[in-house]
Amino acid sequence: MVVSLQRSICRIGAAVPSLFFILLCTGLASSNANANPDAWRHEWPNTDFSRHSVDFGEILSGGPPKDGIPPLDDPVFVPLTQDTGLSATEPVIGLQINGVARAYPLRVLTWHEIVNDIVGGVPVAITYCPLCNAAIVFRREVDGRLLDFGTTGKLRHSDLIMYDRQTESWWQQFIGEAIVGAMTGKRLDILPARLESYANFAARRPGASVLVPNNPDFRPYGANPYVGYDSSGFPFLYRGEVPKGVTPLQRVVVIGNMAWTLDLLRQRQRIETGDIVITWAPGQNSALDSQRIEQGRDVGNVVVQRQAGGLLVDIPYDVTFAFVFHAFKPDGTILVD
């Protein structure tokens, strides 16, 4: 099943030729090979494979090699007032720290997955895993040590495995935890950010800047190499169980060990649980639907905040797929009605 799914993705990607798909599709054989640290050491001589918190058999090759999906280490930004080619409803990760606001469009992150940046004096890693639709921002300091991140080319539960260049430990993107190497067991702090439309971000942060490609010709930015993925029946390169009562690729809003389906939130538009307020409004494209991201179907904007002293304050959350939540939080609860 894994190989047939990968071939399907390769056929989808033929409409968007890129180095990514050359690497992905030539990695068919390796993706199904038995996980074996001895086979990995030639590429990862500095990784301490004696330390790990997961079964190596859960780790698969996604096709690309180490940094075959290249992170952005010297990101380039322009003011919102400059024409970026972004449509109003395109999805961006909106971040503000210490008065500095930046938008990171998924049209760029789809092709790089990680941006190592410093925002308002805080070193951060902006990450996006397309196969999980997981857009998460981390503080890239652990125990006072500054880290910067790259892509391993490997997946676990269909989720991006990152690595830090300082120790070459492997980190699970969805939970921000090191799972292989010297840093095993360490966790990254998750920072509040919004996955929102470009128009929504611009309206609330008019003086902000937006990430643009270092080289606009390096990738077909704006194209979606995963056409139709979020309406497919089963996730790519996933071997685990799927949750009951929801389809695997149904979007859910995740806060800790709780999740609400996007369908439920769309129906209610506002959900309050304790001091947490979750709202939905239309106007954001799916990045995983049509061949062009700006033409993706409307999945809406989600905002998650906590009531504190009469104010609403943003808190970390994620809009991901039900199978992802179930894989990493099997004891969690998904509310469907």
Short mmCIF file of C-alpha atoms in Angstrom, two decimals:
data_model
loop_
_atom_site.label_atom_id
_atom_site.label_comp_id
_atom_site.label_asym_id
_atom_site.label_seq_id
_atom_site.Cartn_x
_atom_site.Cartn_y
_atom_site.Cartn_z
CA MET A 1 0.00 0.00 0.00
CA VAL A 2 2.81 2.44 0.86
CA VAL A 3 4.48 1.99 -2.54
CA SER A 4 1.20 2.32 -4.44
CA LEU A 5 0.38 5.50 -2.53
CA GLN A 6 3.79 6.92 -3.31
CA ARG A 7 3.31 6.17 -7.00
CA SER A 8 -0.02 7.98 -6.85
CA ILE A 9 1.65 11.03 -5.37
CA CYS A 10 4.30 10.83 -8.09
CA ARG A 11 1.59 10.85 -10.77
CA ILE A 12 -0.02 13.82 -9.07
CA GLY A 13 3.34 15.58 -8.95
CA ALA A 14 3.95 15.07 -12.66
CA ALA A 15 1.76 18.13 -13.19
CA VAL A 16 4.26 20.15 -11.16
CA PRO A 17 7.77 19.03 -12.25
CA SER A 18 10.39 19.61 -9.56
CA LEU A 19 13.50 18.22 -7.98
CA PHE A 20 11.30 17.23 -5.03
CA PHE A 21 9.37 14.75 -7.15
CA ILE A 22 12.47 13.40 -8.82
CA LEU A 23 13.81 12.64 -5.36
CA LEU A 24 10.49 11.38 -4.06
CA CYS A 25 9.77 9.04 -6.92
CA THR A 26 13.27 7.65 -7.17
CA GLY A 27 13.03 6.88 -3.46
CA LEU A 28 10.34 4.24 -3.93
CA ALA A 29 12.58 1.34 -3.04
CA SER A 30 14.22 2.98 -0.05
CA SER A 31 10.91 4.10 1.45
CA ASN A 32 9.87 0.52 2.03
CA ALA A 33 13.25 -0.74 3.22
CA ASN A 34 13.70 -1.94 6.80
CA ALA A 35 14.77 0.87 9.10
CA ASN A 36 18.39 0.23 10.07
CA PRO A 37 20.76 2.71 11.71
CA ASP A 38 23.72 0.95 10.09
CA ALA A 39 22.29 1.87 6.69
CA TRP A 40 21.80 5.46 7.82
CA ARG A 41 25.29 6.10 9.22
CA HIS A 42 26.87 7.04 5.90
CA GLU A 43 24.53 10.02 5.73
CA TRP A 44 24.36 10.60 9.49
CA PRO A 45 27.83 9.89 10.95
CA ASN A 46 27.28 12.35 13.82
CA THR A 47 23.91 11.04 15.01
CA ASP A 48 23.99 8.98 18.21
CA PHE A 49 21.70 6.10 17.21
CA SER A 50 22.25 4.40 20.57
CA ARG A 51 19.80 6.91 22.01
CA HIS A 52 16.24 6.84 20.73
CA SER A 53 12.71 6.92 22.14
CA VAL A 54 10.84 5.32 19.22
CA ASP A 55 10.98 2.07 17.30
CA PHE A 56 13.26 2.54 14.29
CA GLY A 57 10.74 0.48 12.30
CA GLU A 58 8.31 3.41 12.49
CA ILE A 59 10.70 5.65 10.54
CA LEU A 60 10.37 5.65 6.75
CA SER A 61 12.22 7.41 3.99
CA GLY A 62 10.06 9.96 2.22
CA GLY A 63 12.36 9.83 -0.80
CA PRO A 64 14.51 13.00 -0.50
CA PRO A 65 17.89 12.75 1.23
CA LYS A 66 19.10 14.93 4.08
CA ASP A 67 18.09 18.52 3.26
CA GLY A 68 16.76 17.35 -0.10
CA ILE A 69 13.88 19.62 0.89
CA PRO A 70 16.09 22.61 1.73
CA PRO A 71 15.23 24.78 4.73
CA LEU A 72 15.53 28.55 4.54
CA ASP A 73 18.36 29.83 6.71
CA ASP A 74 18.55 33.38 5.37
CA PRO A 75 14.89 34.23 4.81
CA VAL A 76 14.00 37.28 2.73
CA PHE A 77 11.06 39.53 3.64
CA VAL A 78 9.30 42.43 1.98
CA PRO A 79 6.70 44.87 3.38
CA LEU A 80 3.04 43.96 3.02
CA THR A 81 2.69 47.06 0.87
CA GLN A 82 4.88 45.45 -1.80
CA ASP A 83 3.26 43.21 -4.41
CA THR A 84 4.04 39.61 -3.45
CA GLY A 85 1.70 37.86 -5.86
CA LEU A 86 -0.24 36.40 -2.94
CA SER A 87 -4.01 36.23 -3.21
CA ALA A 88 -6.13 37.47 -0.32
CA THR A 89 -7.26 33.99 0.69
CA GLU A 90 -3.92 32.18 0.48
CA PRO A 91 -2.80 30.57 3.76
CA VAL A 92 0.09 32.02 5.73
CA ILE A 93 1.53 31.36 9.16
CA GLY A 94 1.10 34.66 10.99
CA LEU A 95 3.56 35.33 13.82
CA GLN A 96 4.16 38.29 16.12
CA ILE A 97 6.84 38.45 18.81
CA ASN A 98 7.85 41.55 20.77
CA GLY A 99 6.09 43.84 18.33
CA VAL A 100 7.63 42.30 15.18
CA ALA A 101 5.10 40.63 12.85
CA ARG A 102 5.83 38.37 9.88
CA ALA A 103 3.80 36.19 7.54
CA TYR A 104 5.17 32.93 6.15
CA PRO A 105 3.12 31.83 3.12
CA LEU A 106 2.48 28.12 2.66
CA ARG A 107 3.25 28.64 -1.04
CA VAL A 108 6.89 28.97 0.13
CA LEU A 109 6.86 26.58 3.09
CA THR A 110 5.41 23.75 1.00
CA TRP A 111 8.77 23.61 -0.82
CA HIS A 112 11.08 24.23 2.17
CA GLU A 113 9.16 23.03 5.26
CA ILE A 114 11.45 24.88 7.71
CA VAL A 115 12.47 28.52 8.10
CA ASN A 116 15.19 29.31 10.65
CA ASP A 117 14.57 32.90 11.68
CA ILE A 118 14.88 35.45 14.48
CA VAL A 119 11.72 37.44 15.21
CA GLY A 120 11.66 40.20 17.80
CA GLY A 121 14.98 38.93 19.15
CA VAL A 122 13.67 35.37 19.58
CA PRO A 123 15.21 32.54 17.51
CA VAL A 124 12.39 30.53 15.96
CA ALA A 125 11.80 27.66 13.57
CA ILE A 126 8.70 28.05 11.42
CA THR A 127 7.70 24.59 10.23
CA TYR A 128 5.09 23.11 7.91
CA CYS A 129 4.55 19.44 7.14
CA PRO A 130 2.27 19.21 4.08
CA LEU A 131 1.45 15.54 4.62
CA CYS A 132 0.03 16.42 8.05
CA ASN A 133 -1.01 20.02 7.32
CA ALA A 134 0.86 20.78 10.54
CA ALA A 135 1.97 24.44 10.77
CA ILE A 136 3.93 24.86 14.01
CA VAL A 137 6.33 27.53 15.28
CA PHE A 138 9.04 26.57 17.79
CA ARG A 139 11.51 28.50 19.88
CA ARG A 140 14.79 27.00 18.71
CA GLU A 141 16.61 27.14 22.02
CA VAL A 142 16.92 24.16 24.36
CA ASP A 143 18.61 24.44 27.77
CA GLY A 144 20.20 27.70 26.66
CA ARG A 145 21.61 26.17 23.48
CA LEU A 146 20.73 27.71 20.12
CA LEU A 147 19.73 25.19 17.46
CA ASP A 148 18.95 25.45 13.79
CA PHE A 149 17.04 22.84 11.85
CA GLY A 150 17.04 20.96 8.59
CA THR A 151 15.00 18.14 7.05
CA THR A 152 16.05 14.51 7.38
CA GLY A 153 14.00 13.32 4.40
CA LYS A 154 12.37 10.84 6.74
CA LEU A 155 8.86 10.50 8.11
CA ARG A 156 7.20 8.93 11.12
CA HIS A 157 3.42 8.56 11.05
CA SER A 158 3.63 10.57 7.80
CA ASP A 159 5.05 13.52 9.76
CA LEU A 160 8.23 15.44 9.03
CA ILE A 161 11.32 14.43 11.01
CA MET A 162 13.62 17.42 11.43
CA TYR A 163 17.20 17.43 12.67
CA ASP A 164 19.28 20.00 14.51
CA ARG A 165 22.63 20.80 12.93
CA GLN A 166 24.39 21.11 16.29
CA THR A 167 24.00 17.46 17.39
CA GLU A 168 22.24 15.94 14.34
CA SER A 169 19.52 14.63 16.64
CA TRP A 170 16.19 13.88 14.93
CA TRP A 171 13.08 15.75 16.02
CA GLN A 172 9.42 14.89 15.45
CA GLN A 173 7.81 18.01 14.04
CA PHE A 174 4.24 17.46 15.28
CA ILE A 175 5.24 17.17 18.94
CA GLY A 176 8.51 19.12 18.87
CA GLU A 177 10.40 16.32 20.61
CA ALA A 178 13.79 14.78 19.85
CA ILE A 179 13.29 11.07 19.14
CA VAL A 180 16.80 9.99 18.02
CA GLY A 181 20.26 11.16 19.04
CA ALA A 182 21.95 13.03 21.86
CA MET A 183 18.94 15.31 22.44
CA THR A 184 16.44 12.44 22.75
CA GLY A 185 13.61 13.38 25.10
CA LYS A 186 14.20 17.12 24.87
CA ARG A 187 11.25 19.26 23.76
CA LEU A 188 10.98 22.54 21.91
CA ASP A 189 8.65 25.25 23.19
CA ILE A 190 5.71 25.85 20.85
CA LEU A 191 4.87 29.51 20.27
CA PRO A 192 1.44 30.97 19.48
CA ALA A 193 0.91 31.55 15.75
CA ARG A 194 -2.05 31.55 13.40
CA LEU A 195 -2.64 29.63 10.20
CA GLU A 196 -4.71 32.30 8.48
CA SER A 197 -5.47 33.97 5.19
CA TYR A 198 -3.08 36.59 3.87
CA ALA A 199 -5.89 39.17 4.02
CA ASN A 200 -6.65 38.43 7.67
CA PHE A 201 -2.99 38.74 8.62
CA ALA A 202 -2.59 42.00 6.68
CA ALA A 203 -5.70 43.46 8.32
CA ARG A 204 -4.49 42.82 11.86
CA ARG A 205 -0.77 43.51 11.27
CA PRO A 206 -0.65 46.26 8.58
CA GLY A 207 2.97 47.19 9.29
CA ALA A 208 4.26 43.64 8.98
CA SER A 209 6.47 41.92 6.42
CA VAL A 210 6.01 38.73 4.41
CA LEU A 211 8.41 35.96 3.45
CA VAL A 212 9.28 35.73 -0.25
CA PRO A 213 11.45 33.16 -2.05
CA ASN A 214 15.20 33.83 -2.05
CA ASN A 215 15.15 32.73 -5.69
CA PRO A 216 11.68 32.82 -7.29
CA ASP A 217 12.79 30.33 -9.95
CA PHE A 218 14.10 27.72 -7.52
CA ARG A 219 10.71 26.02 -7.13
CA PRO A 220 7.25 26.50 -8.71
CA TYR A 221 6.08 28.60 -5.77
CA GLY A 222 2.31 28.83 -5.57
CA ALA A 223 1.88 25.35 -7.04
CA ASN A 224 0.60 22.49 -4.91
CA PRO A 225 2.53 19.25 -5.48
CA TYR A 226 -0.05 17.31 -3.46
CA VAL A 227 -3.10 17.91 -5.65
CA GLY A 228 -6.23 16.42 -4.07
CA TYR A 229 -4.34 15.05 -1.06
CA ASP A 230 -6.67 16.35 1.64
CA SER A 231 -9.70 14.75 -0.03
CA SER A 232 -8.02 11.38 -0.60
CA GLY A 233 -9.05 8.30 1.31
CA PHE A 234 -5.81 7.52 3.12
CA PRO A 235 -2.66 9.44 4.10
CA PHE A 236 0.60 9.06 2.23
CA LEU A 237 3.29 6.83 3.80
CA TYR A 238 1.22 6.07 6.88
CA ARG A 239 1.11 2.62 8.48
CA GLY A 240 -0.72 3.29 11.73
CA GLU A 241 -4.29 2.97 12.93
CA VAL A 242 -6.89 5.53 11.97
CA PRO A 243 -9.39 7.11 14.37
CA LYS A 244 -12.96 5.90 14.53
CA GLY A 245 -15.89 8.09 13.66
CA VAL A 246 -13.97 10.46 11.38
CA THR A 247 -12.20 10.09 8.06
CA PRO A 248 -8.38 10.01 8.37
CA LEU A 249 -7.84 13.24 6.43
CA GLN A 250 -10.60 15.24 8.08
CA ARG A 251 -9.18 18.45 9.54
CA VAL A 252 -9.27 18.83 13.30
CA VAL A 253 -8.34 21.72 15.60
CA VAL A 254 -5.88 20.43 18.19
CA ILE A 255 -5.29 21.92 21.64
CA GLY A 256 -3.32 19.58 23.89
CA ASN A 257 -5.06 16.21 24.09
CA MET A 258 -8.36 17.53 22.73
CA ALA A 259 -9.44 18.02 19.14
CA TRP A 260 -12.57 19.34 17.46
CA THR A 261 -13.42 18.54 13.85
CA LEU A 262 -13.35 21.48 11.53
CA ASP A 263 -16.84 20.52 10.37
CA LEU A 264 -18.13 20.92 13.93
CA LEU A 265 -16.40 24.28 14.34
CA ARG A 266 -17.69 25.45 10.95
CA GLN A 267 -21.25 24.62 12.02
CA ARG A 268 -20.98 26.39 15.36
CA GLN A 269 -18.45 29.08 14.34
CA ARG A 270 -17.60 29.57 18.01
CA ILE A 271 -16.80 26.98 20.69
CA GLU A 272 -15.98 27.82 24.31
CA THR A 273 -14.35 25.24 26.57
CA GLY A 274 -13.29 26.49 29.98
CA ASP A 275 -11.39 29.72 29.36
CA ILE A 276 -10.55 28.80 25.76
CA VAL A 277 -12.42 30.32 22.80
CA ILE A 278 -12.20 28.74 19.33
CA THR A 279 -13.69 30.59 16.35
CA TRP A 280 -14.07 29.91 12.63
CA ALA A 281 -14.70 32.27 9.72
CA PRO A 282 -14.57 31.65 5.96
CA GLY A 283 -11.90 32.90 3.61
CA GLN A 284 -8.78 30.69 3.55
CA ASN A 285 -7.74 28.28 0.78
CA SER A 286 -6.65 24.72 1.38
CA ALA A 287 -2.98 24.38 0.40
CA LEU A 288 -3.51 20.70 -0.45
CA ASP A 289 -6.48 20.77 -2.83
CA SER A 290 -6.08 22.36 -6.27
CA GLN A 291 -2.99 22.54 -8.44
CA ARG A 292 -2.69 26.25 -7.57
CA ILE A 293 -2.89 27.04 -3.86
CA GLU A 294 -4.86 30.24 -4.45
CA GLN A 295 -7.58 28.13 -6.10
CA GLY A 296 -7.94 25.65 -3.23
CA ARG A 297 -11.32 25.18 -1.64
CA ASP A 298 -12.27 27.34 1.31
CA VAL A 299 -11.41 25.66 4.63
CA GLY A 300 -11.78 28.86 6.64
CA ASN A 301 -9.77 30.60 9.34
CA VAL A 302 -9.42 29.24 12.86
CA VAL A 303 -8.44 31.38 15.85
CA VAL A 304 -7.74 29.88 19.28
CA GLN A 305 -7.47 32.18 22.29
CA ARG A 306 -7.58 32.10 26.07
CA GLN A 307 -9.57 34.56 28.15
CA ALA A 308 -7.21 36.28 30.56
CA GLY A 309 -8.14 39.32 32.61
CA GLY A 310 -10.91 40.32 30.25
CA LEU A 311 -8.68 39.96 27.20
CA LEU A 312 -8.38 37.24 24.58
CA VAL A 313 -4.80 36.05 24.12
CA ASP A 314 -3.57 33.74 21.35
CA ILE A 315 -2.37 30.30 22.44
CA PRO A 316 -0.68 27.48 20.50
CA TYR A 317 -2.94 25.22 18.44
CA ASP A 318 -2.79 23.25 15.23
CA VAL A 319 -5.18 22.54 12.38
CA THR A 320 -4.09 19.09 11.27
CA PHE A 321 -5.60 15.81 10.11
CA ALA A 322 -7.47 13.37 12.33
CA PHE A 323 -5.02 10.54 11.63
CA VAL A 324 -2.12 12.72 12.85
CA PHE A 325 -3.81 13.56 16.14
CA HIS A 326 -4.68 9.89 16.66
CA ALA A 327 -1.15 8.71 15.83
CA PHE A 328 0.63 11.03 18.23
CA LYS A 329 -2.09 11.35 20.89
CA PRO A 330 -3.83 7.96 20.85
CA ASP A 331 -5.44 8.68 24.24
CA GLY A 332 -6.76 12.05 23.07
CA THR A 333 -10.36 12.86 22.30
CA ILE A 334 -11.83 14.05 19.00
CA LEU A 335 -15.16 15.83 19.37
CA VAL A 336 -17.40 15.49 16.32
CA ASP A 337 -20.72 16.84 17.66
#
